[in-house]
Amino acid sequence: MRYLFIFSILLRLTVTNTLAQSLRVGYYGETVTHYGLKIAAEWSLKNRVRERNQARKELLAGPALAVYRHPQNHIGLVFFPELAYRRTSRRGGIFELGLAPASSYYFLEGTTYTPDESGDLRRVRWAGQNAFLPTVFVRVGKDLSMQRQARLAWFSRLNVMQQRPYNTSALMRFSLETGVAFPLKKP
C-alpha cells in the first residue's frame, strides 16, 4: 500500500504540473494467465534529433506502477523506477531499451492464519511478501503524431525480470505490456 500511495502522489504531481513528457497506460500480463494494468509517467532527460534522417533519440526516466492478479493465489503490485533509451524514426517507428530496479509486493488471496505464542491461530490481514525484481525490457511501437494522425503512440513491451528472493533462490519471470502513450504537454 505504501508504493501505491507514493505512486499516486508522484502521478498527481506529474499531471498537475505537467512536468512529465508523456503518460503510458496499458495491459500488463505477468506470464500468460496473470492479467493486470500498468500506468507510467515519462520525463525526457536528454534528447536530440539527427539532421541526416530526422530520427529522435532520447534518454527517459520515470515511475511506473503495475497491478496484476494471479487467480486463486495473490494480487501483485510492482513499482518500476524506469530508465530507457528510445529511438523514434521520422515515420514514427519506436524502438526502446531500458532497465528498472523494480520492487514488488504481493497480497495473498484468501484467509491466512499464523500461530501465536499460545498455539492458537490468529488471522493475518494483508499477508504477502516483498521481492526485488531487477528488470530489462525492450519496447516497440508507433508514434502516430510523427505523421500528424493523432497525438498518441501505441506500443508493445517485453520485460525480463528476476525475482529475488523466490523460496531459497531466484526465479526468472516475464511480462508483456501493450497499450498507448500520450503526451501531457502541448506541442
CSV table of C-alpha atoms in Angstrom, one decimal:
chain,number,residue,atom,x,y,z
A,1,MET,CA,0.0,0.0,0.0
A,2,ARG,CA,3.0,2.3,0.6
A,3,TYR,CA,4.0,2.0,-3.0
A,4,LEU,CA,0.5,2.8,-4.3
A,5,PHE,CA,0.4,5.9,-2.1
A,6,ILE,CA,3.8,7.1,-3.2
A,7,PHE,CA,3.0,6.4,-6.8
A,8,SER,CA,-0.4,8.3,-6.6
A,9,ILE,CA,1.4,11.3,-5.2
A,10,LEU,CA,4.0,11.2,-7.9
A,11,LEU,CA,1.3,10.8,-10.6
A,12,ARG,CA,-0.7,13.7,-9.1
A,13,LEU,CA,2.3,16.0,-9.1
A,14,THR,CA,3.1,14.9,-12.7
A,15,VAL,CA,-0.3,15.6,-14.1
A,16,THR,CA,-0.9,18.8,-12.1
A,17,ASN,CA,2.4,20.4,-13.0
A,18,THR,CA,2.7,18.8,-16.4
A,19,LEU,CA,6.3,18.1,-15.8
A,20,ALA,CA,6.2,14.7,-17.4
A,21,GLN,CA,6.6,14.3,-21.1
A,22,SER,CA,4.0,11.6,-21.5
A,23,LEU,CA,1.8,9.1,-19.8
A,24,ARG,CA,1.5,5.4,-20.6
A,25,VAL,CA,-1.4,3.2,-19.8
A,26,GLY,CA,-1.9,-0.4,-20.8
A,27,TYR,CA,-2.4,-4.1,-20.2
A,28,TYR,CA,0.2,-5.8,-18.0
A,29,GLY,CA,0.4,-9.5,-18.3
A,30,GLU,CA,2.7,-11.3,-15.9
A,31,THR,CA,3.1,-14.6,-17.7
A,32,VAL,CA,0.1,-15.5,-19.8
A,33,THR,CA,-2.5,-16.1,-17.1
A,34,HIS,CA,-1.7,-13.3,-14.7
A,35,TYR,CA,-3.6,-10.2,-16.1
A,36,GLY,CA,-3.3,-6.6,-14.9
A,37,LEU,CA,-2.9,-2.9,-15.6
A,38,LYS,CA,0.2,-0.6,-15.7
A,39,ILE,CA,0.4,3.2,-15.7
A,40,ALA,CA,3.7,5.1,-16.1
A,41,ALA,CA,4.9,8.7,-16.4
A,42,GLU,CA,8.0,9.6,-18.5
A,43,TRP,CA,10.4,12.5,-18.4
A,44,SER,CA,12.9,13.2,-21.1
A,45,LEU,CA,16.4,13.6,-19.5
A,46,LYS,CA,18.2,14.2,-22.8
A,47,ASN,CA,17.1,14.3,-26.4
A,48,ARG,CA,18.5,15.1,-29.8
A,49,VAL,CA,17.3,14.9,-33.4
A,50,ARG,CA,19.7,13.8,-36.1
A,51,GLU,CA,19.7,16.2,-39.1
A,52,ARG,CA,20.5,13.4,-41.6
A,53,ASN,CA,17.4,11.2,-41.1
A,54,GLN,CA,15.3,13.2,-38.6
A,55,ALA,CA,15.4,10.3,-36.1
A,56,ARG,CA,14.8,11.4,-32.5
A,57,LYS,CA,17.0,9.8,-29.7
A,58,GLU,CA,16.0,10.2,-26.1
A,59,LEU,CA,17.1,9.2,-22.6
A,60,LEU,CA,13.9,8.8,-20.5
A,61,ALA,CA,13.2,8.2,-16.8
A,62,GLY,CA,10.1,7.9,-14.8
A,63,PRO,CA,8.0,5.9,-12.3
A,64,ALA,CA,5.5,3.1,-13.2
A,65,LEU,CA,3.1,1.0,-11.2
A,66,ALA,CA,1.7,-2.3,-12.3
A,67,VAL,CA,-1.1,-4.3,-10.7
A,68,TYR,CA,-1.8,-7.9,-11.7
A,69,ARG,CA,-3.8,-10.8,-10.4
A,70,HIS,CA,-2.7,-14.4,-10.2
A,71,PRO,CA,-6.1,-16.1,-9.8
A,72,GLN,CA,-6.7,-18.0,-6.6
A,73,ASN,CA,-3.2,-17.1,-5.4
A,74,HIS,CA,-2.3,-13.4,-5.0
A,75,ILE,CA,-2.6,-9.9,-6.2
A,76,GLY,CA,0.7,-8.3,-7.1
A,77,LEU,CA,1.9,-4.6,-7.1
A,78,VAL,CA,5.1,-3.8,-8.9
A,79,PHE,CA,6.8,-0.4,-8.7
A,80,PHE,CA,9.2,0.3,-11.6
A,81,PRO,CA,11.6,3.2,-11.5
A,82,GLU,CA,12.5,3.1,-15.2
A,83,LEU,CA,15.5,4.3,-17.2
A,84,ALA,CA,15.3,3.9,-21.0
A,85,TYR,CA,16.9,4.8,-24.3
A,86,ARG,CA,14.4,5.4,-27.1
A,87,ARG,CA,14.8,6.0,-30.8
A,88,THR,CA,11.9,7.3,-32.9
A,89,SER,CA,12.2,7.3,-36.7
A,90,ARG,CA,10.9,10.2,-38.8
A,91,ARG,CA,7.9,8.0,-39.7
A,92,GLY,CA,7.2,7.3,-36.1
A,93,GLY,CA,8.6,3.8,-35.5
A,94,ILE,CA,9.7,3.4,-31.9
A,95,PHE,CA,12.4,1.2,-30.5
A,96,GLU,CA,13.3,1.3,-26.8
A,97,LEU,CA,15.7,-0.5,-24.5
A,98,GLY,CA,15.7,0.0,-20.7
A,99,LEU,CA,16.2,-1.2,-17.2
A,100,ALA,CA,14.3,-0.9,-14.0
A,101,PRO,CA,15.3,-2.0,-10.5
A,102,ALA,CA,11.7,-2.8,-9.7
A,103,SER,CA,10.3,-3.9,-6.4
A,104,SER,CA,7.1,-5.9,-5.8
A,105,TYR,CA,4.7,-6.8,-3.0
A,106,TYR,CA,2.0,-9.4,-3.4
A,107,PHE,CA,-1.1,-9.9,-1.2
A,108,LEU,CA,-2.2,-13.5,-0.8
A,109,GLU,CA,-5.8,-14.1,-1.8
A,110,GLY,CA,-7.9,-16.0,0.7
A,111,THR,CA,-7.7,-16.0,4.5
A,112,THR,CA,-4.3,-16.5,6.1
A,113,TYR,CA,-3.5,-17.6,9.6
A,114,THR,CA,-0.4,-17.9,11.8
A,115,PRO,CA,0.1,-19.5,15.2
A,116,ASP,CA,0.5,-17.1,18.1
A,117,GLU,CA,2.5,-17.8,21.4
A,118,SER,CA,-0.2,-19.9,22.9
A,119,GLY,CA,-0.6,-22.1,19.9
A,120,ASP,CA,-3.9,-20.6,18.7
A,121,LEU,CA,-4.3,-19.5,15.2
A,122,ARG,CA,-4.5,-15.7,14.5
A,123,ARG,CA,-5.7,-14.2,11.2
A,124,VAL,CA,-3.1,-12.3,9.3
A,125,ARG,CA,-4.5,-9.4,7.3
A,126,TRP,CA,-2.7,-8.2,4.1
A,127,ALA,CA,-0.4,-11.3,4.2
A,128,GLY,CA,2.2,-11.3,1.5
A,129,GLN,CA,5.8,-10.8,0.7
A,130,ASN,CA,8.2,-8.2,-0.8
A,131,ALA,CA,10.6,-9.1,-3.6
A,132,PHE,CA,13.3,-7.3,-5.7
A,133,LEU,CA,12.7,-7.6,-9.4
A,134,PRO,CA,15.7,-6.3,-11.5
A,135,THR,CA,14.2,-5.9,-15.0
A,136,VAL,CA,15.4,-5.3,-18.5
A,137,PHE,CA,13.0,-4.5,-21.3
A,138,VAL,CA,12.6,-3.9,-25.0
A,139,ARG,CA,9.7,-1.9,-26.4
A,140,VAL,CA,8.5,-1.3,-30.0
A,141,GLY,CA,5.6,0.8,-31.2
A,142,LYS,CA,4.5,3.6,-33.5
A,143,ASP,CA,4.2,7.3,-32.7
A,144,LEU,CA,1.2,8.5,-34.6
A,145,SER,CA,1.9,12.2,-34.0
A,146,MET,CA,5.0,12.0,-36.3
A,147,GLN,CA,2.7,11.8,-39.4
A,148,ARG,CA,0.1,14.1,-37.8
A,149,GLN,CA,-2.5,11.3,-37.5
A,150,ALA,CA,-3.1,11.7,-33.7
A,151,ARG,CA,-1.3,12.8,-30.6
A,152,LEU,CA,-0.9,9.2,-29.5
A,153,ALA,CA,1.5,6.3,-29.7
A,154,TRP,CA,0.8,2.6,-29.3
A,155,PHE,CA,3.4,0.1,-28.0
A,156,SER,CA,4.2,-3.5,-27.0
A,157,ARG,CA,6.9,-4.3,-24.5
A,158,LEU,CA,8.6,-7.4,-23.2
A,159,ASN,CA,10.0,-7.4,-19.7
A,160,VAL,CA,12.5,-10.0,-18.4
A,161,MET,CA,12.7,-10.0,-14.6
A,162,GLN,CA,14.5,-12.0,-11.9
A,163,GLN,CA,12.5,-12.2,-8.6
A,164,ARG,CA,14.7,-12.2,-5.5
A,165,PRO,CA,14.0,-13.9,-3.2
A,166,TYR,CA,11.9,-16.8,-4.5
A,167,ASN,CA,11.8,-19.5,-1.9
A,168,THR,CA,15.5,-20.0,-1.3
A,169,SER,CA,16.8,-18.8,-4.6
A,170,ALA,CA,15.7,-16.6,-7.6
A,171,LEU,CA,13.0,-17.0,-10.3
A,172,MET,CA,13.2,-15.7,-13.9
A,173,ARG,CA,9.9,-14.1,-14.9
A,174,PHE,CA,8.5,-12.5,-18.0
A,175,SER,CA,5.7,-10.0,-18.6
A,176,LEU,CA,4.2,-8.4,-21.6
A,177,GLU,CA,2.7,-5.0,-21.9
A,178,THR,CA,0.7,-3.4,-24.6
A,179,GLY,CA,-1.0,-0.1,-24.6
A,180,VAL,CA,-1.0,3.6,-25.5
A,181,ALA,CA,1.1,6.6,-24.6
A,182,PHE,CA,0.0,10.2,-24.9
A,183,PRO,CA,1.8,13.5,-24.3
A,184,LEU,CA,0.9,15.6,-21.4
A,185,LYS,CA,2.4,18.8,-22.8
A,186,LYS,CA,1.0,20.6,-25.8
A,187,PRO,CA,3.4,20.7,-28.8
